[in-house]
Amino acid sequence: MEETIKVLVADDHTMFVDGIDSILKDERDIEVVGRCYDGPSVIEFLKKESADLVLLDVNLPDMNGIEVCKIVNKDFSGTKILAISMFNEESFVTEILNHGAEGYILKNTGREELLTAIRTVNGGKTYFSKDVTQTIMKSLMKSRKASNSSKGFIPKISRREKEVLKLIIEEFTTQEIAKELFISLKTVESHRSSLLAKTNARNTAGLVRITIENKLLD
Amino acid sequence: MEETIKVLVADDHTMFVDGIDSILKDERDIEVVGRCYDGPSVIEFLKKESADLVLLDVNLPDMNGIEVCKIVNKDFSGTKILAISMFNEESFVTEILNHGAEGYILKNTGREELLTAIRTVNGGKTYFSKDVTQTIMKSLMKSRKASNSSKGFIPKISRREKEVLKLIIEEFTTQEIAKELFISLKTVESHRSSLLAKTNARNTAGLVRITIENKLLD
DNA sequence: ATATATCTAGGGGTATTCCCCCAATAAAAT
DNA sequence: ATTTTATTGGGGGAATACCCCTAGATATAT
């Protein structure tokens, strides 16, 4: 005889949690033992009661899903994690899987797939939505490409170059930048030249676009 | 005796639709008559069957929630729209309300509020989540500010100017743009000058930044 | 330790942008 | 109907950006 799978639902969208609740309550082998609306609550809950599996939203307020994942894996190793998210974002997927999540499904997966995912992960295996699998594949391809070909790859921009770049985007001219940073006009020109080379831009317009698109100033 | 409210649920996240389904099926006065996972399906559905209310996700694939809203209001005036979204984004809220939605709730609202919202909107009134009301207030404050001070306001950019702007951002020089568009170099300069004036930019760098930040090419 | 990258700065020149002035035609808004 | 905006184009000039070259001092990584 199988035991019931004790599930903790962690998502800040009440309506969503309600929905999952409604879906799971019809299943005899699954029991929702708690619901949390932010990261810290998950940890608090697990300190008091046990759960076999956490249905964990990647994008939680207060504490990131990835942070929660880390802690759960370290302190509550008996509890599995099934990540769940709106977004099939490469960064989310790879990061949370690297921090101990056993599965990743999207919020646009149906009732049946949700149940399959819960039972699979609880059984000690991993489960990914079809779309997520593709994303993971893409990610692997990319990391291979990035190391081979040099397209789309932007070398590290130095501290000083960043300062110059920031001022360029704020519409400073080369002269103004030189005064602002107390360096020669020629030095600023040199930095600009390096920036164009590194970003593979043909001119300032491209430099600004590439900077914003690739968030080079973060 | 009251009739049942016929609700059509339109959201691309299956799991979410399942959840709403589960919530609504317990209510005697509400009946879910259909579910759609993209914009065009909503229109198709309404052509065949009727619905009193559409629970419409603002961010739908294929066709934007706002587009759907427009069409429903024009062609199916008997059908009310209750917009629903993950995001309490000012732009989403104001836009869809300007196109005929009778209510706007967030996905983090609870079961009870969802039911209240549906019944309120069906009754011919409007309903907004508390958070959304605040956003609307903010928006009103802003538009007042914007009409007084001239900051952040960008005049409409013409068709030809957009073409030029697009090429600027793609790193074309004035000469190249002239060849591409089969016009004189002087004409392109004239357009560039207008673009700088309209965006209040000092140079190309600022023009590109402002264009991207304000999504002027959409 | 030796190589690589960074920050600094110059000379000299070309290309490009930006500014002022102007103006005709066509379309769109009031 | 009249005004405003869009689109087109020009002359001329100042400011800025971009390119080539070199090069020393310093820091960082292998």
XYZ file of C-alpha atoms (C1' of nucleotides) in Angstrom:
496
model
C 0.000 0.000 0.000
C 1.364 3.372 -0.984
C 1.534 6.267 1.432
C 0.119 9.668 0.570
C 2.532 12.179 -0.898
C 2.666 15.215 1.374
C 2.882 18.313 -0.789
C 3.670 21.873 0.245
C 2.572 24.508 -2.262
C 4.658 27.693 -2.394
C 3.441 30.429 -4.707
C 2.587 34.045 -4.067
C -0.420 33.964 -6.364
C -3.317 32.984 -4.175
C -5.540 32.176 -7.060
C -2.990 29.834 -8.444
C -2.525 28.047 -5.149
C -6.293 27.691 -4.906
C -6.291 26.104 -8.328
C -3.592 23.584 -7.524
C -5.373 22.814 -4.291
C -8.545 22.016 -6.182
C -6.691 19.795 -8.597
C -4.784 17.842 -5.963
C -7.584 17.305 -3.476
C -9.245 14.818 -5.828
C -6.197 12.579 -5.743
C -6.146 9.945 -3.032
C -2.368 9.541 -3.022
C -1.612 13.255 -2.773
C -2.263 15.512 0.168
C -1.625 19.241 0.351
C -0.228 19.776 3.835
C 0.457 23.485 3.572
C 0.583 26.577 1.469
C 3.116 29.374 1.553
C 3.117 32.741 -0.142
C 6.788 33.612 0.219
C 10.214 32.052 0.647
C 10.814 32.353 4.388
C 7.459 30.731 5.138
C 8.600 27.583 3.360
C 11.586 27.247 5.655
C 9.442 28.004 8.708
C 6.927 25.377 7.678
C 9.518 22.660 7.163
C 11.025 23.347 10.582
C 7.729 22.422 12.196
C 6.154 19.891 9.883
C 7.472 17.562 7.229
C 6.691 17.384 3.536
C 7.693 14.978 0.815
C 7.678 17.535 -1.956
C 7.580 21.296 -2.372
C 5.819 22.715 -5.404
C 8.000 25.789 -5.553
C 7.428 28.890 -7.630
C 10.768 30.128 -8.934
C 9.764 33.771 -8.620
C 8.831 34.309 -5.036
C 8.781 37.598 -3.147
C 11.158 38.256 -0.240
C 13.261 35.202 -0.907
C 14.097 33.917 -4.366
C 13.042 30.375 -5.287
C 16.683 29.534 -5.851
C 17.617 30.587 -2.321
C 14.795 28.488 -0.921
C 15.982 25.577 -2.994
C 19.491 25.795 -1.586
C 18.304 25.820 2.016
C 15.807 23.019 1.576
C 18.447 20.826 -0.014
C 20.907 21.483 2.760
C 18.658 21.334 5.810
C 15.735 19.154 4.704
C 17.267 16.560 2.425
C 14.210 14.326 2.649
C 12.124 16.925 0.864
C 12.131 16.963 -2.937
C 11.628 20.099 -4.979
C 9.485 20.478 -8.070
C 10.092 23.939 -9.489
C 7.236 25.656 -11.210
C 7.256 28.880 -13.151
C 5.483 31.098 -15.622
C 8.609 31.485 -17.652
C 10.542 29.049 -19.723
C 13.601 31.176 -19.112
C 16.923 29.569 -19.628
C 18.481 31.415 -16.705
C 15.790 30.316 -14.261
C 15.787 26.718 -15.409
C 19.512 26.120 -15.303
C 20.043 27.967 -12.058
C 17.424 26.201 -10.004
C 18.380 22.811 -11.401
C 21.958 23.493 -10.358
C 20.711 24.099 -6.847
C 18.972 20.861 -6.294
C 15.523 20.980 -7.851
C 14.376 17.576 -9.065
C 11.947 18.873 -11.658
C 10.793 21.954 -13.506
C 7.367 22.457 -15.011
C 5.609 25.440 -16.489
C 2.337 26.901 -15.367
C 0.842 26.163 -18.734
C 1.097 22.420 -18.207
C -2.179 20.632 -17.675
C -3.692 18.809 -14.749
C -2.528 15.384 -15.843
C 1.053 16.474 -16.372
C 1.124 18.128 -12.968
C 0.075 14.891 -11.324
C 2.603 12.890 -13.334
C 5.346 15.340 -12.386
C 4.550 15.141 -8.673
C 4.486 11.344 -8.663
C 7.642 11.071 -10.761
C 9.676 13.449 -8.620
C 8.371 11.850 -5.430
C 9.521 8.490 -6.799
C 13.086 9.803 -6.884
C 13.296 10.583 -10.585
C 13.462 13.923 -12.343
C 10.708 15.469 -14.421
C 10.763 18.295 -16.965
C 8.065 19.721 -19.191
C 8.656 19.111 -22.870
C 9.272 22.828 -23.486
C 11.710 22.966 -20.607
C 13.672 20.053 -21.998
C 14.111 22.002 -25.214
C 15.301 25.031 -23.305
C 17.863 22.948 -21.495
C 19.063 21.557 -24.806
C 19.359 25.045 -26.262
C 21.302 26.144 -23.244
C 23.749 23.297 -23.683
C 24.143 24.120 -27.371
C 24.751 27.750 -26.544
C 27.471 27.103 -24.010
C 29.178 24.940 -26.592
C 28.814 27.599 -29.282
C 30.010 30.358 -26.994
C 33.229 28.535 -26.330
C 33.776 27.711 -29.997
C 32.583 30.493 -32.234
C 32.895 34.052 -31.023
C 29.545 35.362 -32.235
C 27.363 37.211 -29.798
C 30.119 36.983 -27.274
C 31.177 40.223 -25.641
C 34.486 40.342 -23.775
C 34.667 41.774 -20.316
C 34.460 45.542 -20.171
C 36.868 47.166 -17.768
C 35.995 49.472 -14.884
C 37.153 52.619 -16.667
C 35.473 51.641 -19.895
C 32.232 51.189 -18.027
C 32.512 54.684 -16.605
C 33.031 56.092 -20.070
C 30.234 53.974 -21.493
C 27.837 55.137 -18.818
C 28.531 58.769 -19.705
C 28.208 58.118 -23.433
C 24.737 56.744 -22.851
C 23.937 59.793 -20.779
C 24.687 61.890 -23.872
C 28.048 63.231 -22.759
C 30.443 64.095 -25.580
C 34.056 62.964 -25.541
C 35.151 66.383 -24.305
C 32.647 66.356 -21.481
C 33.644 62.846 -20.480
C 37.304 63.893 -20.353
C 36.482 66.754 -18.000
C 34.195 64.600 -15.885
C 36.824 61.897 -15.390
C 39.821 64.265 -15.275
C 41.600 62.574 -18.156
C 42.730 63.644 -21.605
C 40.429 63.786 -24.578
C 42.708 61.304 -26.279
C 42.346 58.839 -23.462
C 38.594 58.938 -23.719
C 38.887 58.411 -27.459
C 41.038 55.418 -26.752
C 38.428 53.963 -24.403
C 35.679 54.612 -26.916
C 37.707 52.810 -29.524
C 38.161 49.809 -27.228
C 34.454 49.776 -26.487
C 33.586 49.712 -30.180
C 36.056 46.903 -30.759
C 34.841 44.831 -27.823
C 31.186 45.158 -28.617
C 31.794 44.811 -32.334
C 29.800 47.975 -32.902
C 30.365 50.198 -35.912
C 29.459 53.440 -34.175
C 27.969 54.994 -31.070
C 24.430 54.091 -32.056
C 25.332 50.422 -32.150
C 27.347 50.699 -28.964
C 24.373 52.098 -27.079
C 21.998 49.497 -28.479
C 24.319 46.597 -27.684
C 24.969 47.964 -24.203
C 21.285 48.127 -23.383
C 20.399 44.841 -25.072
C 23.137 42.972 -23.238
C 22.793 44.917 -20.005
C 26.515 45.665 -20.000
C 26.185 48.295 -17.288
C 24.728 46.045 -14.602
C -34.479 33.489 -9.640
C -31.060 34.401 -10.995
C -29.644 32.868 -14.124
C -26.211 31.288 -14.211
C -23.341 33.486 -15.322
C -21.718 31.965 -18.381
C -17.983 32.452 -18.122
C -15.346 31.934 -20.790
C -11.822 31.523 -19.429
C -8.982 32.748 -21.671
C -5.461 32.133 -20.433
C -2.557 30.328 -22.024
C -1.536 28.703 -18.760
C -3.419 25.440 -18.661
C -2.756 24.858 -15.034
C -4.151 28.211 -14.188
C -7.299 27.595 -16.206
C -7.668 24.272 -14.441
C -7.437 26.085 -11.131
C -10.088 28.633 -12.000
C -12.245 25.836 -13.307
C -12.015 24.035 -9.982
C -12.861 27.184 -8.097
C -15.841 28.113 -10.228
C -17.442 24.705 -10.554
C -18.488 24.783 -6.894
C -20.571 27.891 -7.507
C -24.158 27.289 -8.510
C -24.608 30.671 -10.191
C -21.453 30.447 -12.311
C -20.788 28.125 -15.194
C -17.608 27.829 -17.208
C -18.785 27.402 -20.787
C -15.411 27.344 -22.481
C -11.690 27.730 -22.200
C -9.308 29.327 -24.671
C -5.554 29.367 -24.755
C -5.010 32.237 -27.181
C -6.640 35.375 -28.520
C -8.140 34.197 -31.823
C -9.860 31.266 -30.092
C -11.843 33.690 -27.964
C -13.271 35.376 -31.044
C -13.971 32.014 -32.657
C -15.769 30.801 -29.561
C -17.977 33.868 -29.278
C -18.992 33.551 -32.919
C -20.502 30.149 -32.168
C -21.623 30.318 -28.570
C -22.462 33.114 -26.200
C -20.886 34.066 -22.905
C -21.766 36.649 -20.296
C -18.233 37.296 -19.228
C -14.696 36.617 -20.432
C -12.009 36.109 -17.840
C -9.269 37.434 -20.076
C -5.560 37.204 -19.496
C -3.921 40.439 -20.624
C -0.819 38.667 -21.893
C -1.995 36.167 -24.437
C 0.038 34.612 -27.229
C -0.778 35.296 -30.908
C -3.220 38.061 -30.141
C -2.776 40.557 -27.361
C -5.439 40.766 -24.668
C -6.002 44.377 -25.643
C -6.727 43.431 -29.246
C -9.176 40.781 -28.085
C -10.816 43.336 -25.851
C -11.345 45.740 -28.721
C -12.984 43.123 -30.924
C -15.197 41.715 -28.202
C -16.441 45.175 -27.336
C -17.197 45.975 -30.936
C -18.718 42.694 -32.123
C -20.069 41.107 -28.939
C -21.329 43.958 -26.839
C -23.336 41.677 -24.588
C -20.174 40.078 -23.301
C -18.352 41.738 -20.405
C -14.634 41.534 -19.898
C -12.827 40.950 -16.638
C -9.124 41.364 -17.289
C -6.734 39.274 -15.289
C -2.976 39.472 -15.146
C 0.162 38.553 -13.301
C 1.360 42.089 -13.455
C 0.130 45.223 -11.807
C 1.670 47.158 -14.666
C 0.392 50.623 -15.255
C 0.622 50.306 -19.020
C -1.411 47.100 -19.098
C -4.050 48.350 -16.713
C -4.710 51.693 -18.359
C -4.610 50.342 -21.888
C -7.072 47.523 -21.425
C -9.430 49.675 -19.398
C -9.401 52.206 -22.222
C -10.475 49.459 -24.569
C -13.560 48.369 -22.779
C -12.634 46.008 -19.955
C -15.031 46.258 -17.031
C -12.631 44.992 -14.403
C -9.025 44.154 -13.705
C -7.801 41.719 -11.091
C -4.430 40.206 -10.345
C -3.603 36.551 -10.226
C -2.636 36.844 -6.612
C -6.189 37.621 -5.570
C -7.947 34.918 -3.642
C -10.902 32.718 -4.401
C -13.447 34.924 -2.684
C -12.303 38.048 -4.477
C -12.421 36.282 -7.816
C -16.043 35.318 -7.218
C -16.916 38.831 -6.065
C -15.253 40.287 -9.144
C -17.139 38.018 -11.524
C -20.503 38.747 -9.919
C -19.824 42.481 -9.740
C -18.789 42.817 -13.357
C -21.644 40.620 -14.511
C -23.977 42.918 -12.621
C -22.891 45.791 -14.811
C -20.486 47.425 -12.405
C -16.717 47.648 -12.522
C -14.324 45.837 -10.232
C -10.641 46.429 -9.510
C -8.277 44.770 -7.079
C -7.099 47.050 -4.323
C -3.557 47.118 -5.712
C -4.876 47.913 -9.160
C -6.883 50.847 -7.845
C -3.662 52.310 -6.495
C -1.957 51.845 -9.827
C -4.776 53.638 -11.583
C -4.493 56.500 -9.122
C -0.768 56.756 -9.729
C -1.366 56.760 -13.437
C -3.855 59.602 -13.136
C -1.386 61.606 -11.069
C 1.275 61.018 -13.672
C -0.822 62.024 -16.652
C -1.635 65.235 -14.857
C 2.048 65.854 -14.280
C 2.902 64.957 -17.847
C 0.420 67.415 -19.265
C 1.762 70.202 -17.062
C 5.484 69.733 -17.171
C 6.889 68.572 -20.478
C 9.257 65.976 -19.083
C 9.207 62.456 -20.399
C 6.768 63.374 -23.112
C 7.715 62.350 -26.619
C 5.717 63.599 -29.610
C 4.548 61.178 -32.237
C 7.264 59.997 -34.593
C 6.299 59.821 -38.240
C 6.477 56.785 -40.500
C 9.528 57.983 -42.396
C 11.274 59.050 -39.237
C 10.719 55.590 -37.802
C 12.340 54.039 -40.859
C 15.352 56.279 -40.439
C 15.479 55.641 -36.712
C 15.374 51.906 -37.225
C 18.391 52.082 -39.529
C 20.286 54.364 -37.156
C 19.897 51.787 -34.423
C 21.085 49.133 -36.837
C 24.323 51.121 -37.162
C 23.679 52.565 -40.608
C 25.370 55.901 -41.298
C 23.481 58.802 -42.842
C 24.937 57.961 -46.241
C 23.899 54.344 -46.008
C 20.425 55.296 -44.888
C 20.075 57.636 -47.874
C 20.980 54.829 -50.271
C 18.745 52.349 -48.478
C 15.705 54.613 -48.632
C 16.518 56.134 -52.043
C 16.505 59.693 -50.737
C 19.071 62.445 -50.482
C 21.656 62.640 -47.759
C 20.217 65.998 -46.835
C 16.785 64.544 -46.351
C 18.093 61.944 -43.977
C 19.910 64.669 -42.069
C 16.670 66.544 -41.868
C 14.911 63.488 -40.406
C 17.718 62.917 -37.924
C 17.425 66.504 -36.827
C 13.675 66.121 -36.287
C 14.260 62.934 -34.313
C 16.730 64.655 -32.006
C 14.328 67.529 -31.503
C 11.344 65.295 -30.824
C 13.123 63.036 -28.387
C 14.987 65.914 -26.807
C 18.217 64.036 -27.284
C 21.551 65.804 -27.608
C 23.126 63.245 -29.920
C 22.769 59.811 -31.450
C 23.690 58.021 -28.241
C 20.795 59.653 -26.426
C 18.483 59.067 -29.353
C 19.182 55.342 -29.294
C 18.809 55.116 -25.520
C 15.532 57.031 -25.491
C 14.217 54.988 -28.395
C 14.853 51.719 -26.607
C 13.737 52.936 -23.193
C 10.462 54.255 -24.560
C 9.964 51.484 -27.106
C 9.481 54.032 -29.876
C 9.828 51.422 -32.604
C 6.935 49.199 -31.561
C 58.452 35.642 -14.624
C 56.350 36.517 -18.720
C 52.418 37.485 -21.204
C 48.136 39.934 -21.482
C 45.124 43.656 -20.486
C 44.373 48.330 -18.736
C 44.931 53.194 -18.418
C 47.109 56.772 -19.953
C 48.160 60.086 -23.986
C 49.707 61.965 -28.330
C 49.886 63.273 -33.832
C 47.332 63.514 -37.833
C 43.542 62.763 -40.788
C 38.929 61.417 -42.543
C 34.098 60.478 -41.803
C 30.106 61.616 -39.623
C 27.143 64.155 -37.023
C 25.006 68.269 -35.841
C 23.930 73.054 -36.483
C 22.326 77.188 -38.862
C 19.991 78.954 -42.737
C 16.478 78.073 -46.424
C 12.161 76.215 -49.332
C 8.713 73.519 -52.261
C 5.130 69.997 -52.303
C 1.854 67.066 -50.164
C -0.790 65.367 -46.546
C -3.214 65.806 -42.338
C -5.296 68.132 -38.694
C -8.141 72.064 -36.823
C -10.357 76.975 -45.464
C -6.377 77.561 -43.011
C -2.751 75.934 -40.308
C 0.336 72.525 -39.085
C 3.111 68.591 -39.966
C 5.549 65.454 -43.083
C 8.624 64.679 -46.751
C 11.718 66.124 -49.717
C 16.164 68.740 -50.730
C 20.077 72.229 -50.613
C 24.547 75.320 -48.955
C 27.815 75.888 -45.689
C 30.264 75.248 -41.442
C 31.506 73.766 -36.694
C 31.708 70.002 -33.593
C 32.185 65.367 -32.828
C 33.323 60.766 -33.754
C 36.214 57.469 -35.768
C 40.574 55.612 -37.687
C 45.469 54.903 -38.284
C 49.703 54.931 -35.844
C 52.701 54.788 -31.489
C 53.975 54.144 -26.475
C 54.998 54.213 -21.493
C 53.315 52.827 -16.814
C 50.614 49.693 -14.188
C 48.029 46.009 -13.103
C 46.466 41.229 -13.672
C 46.533 36.776 -14.959
C 48.925 32.301 -16.346
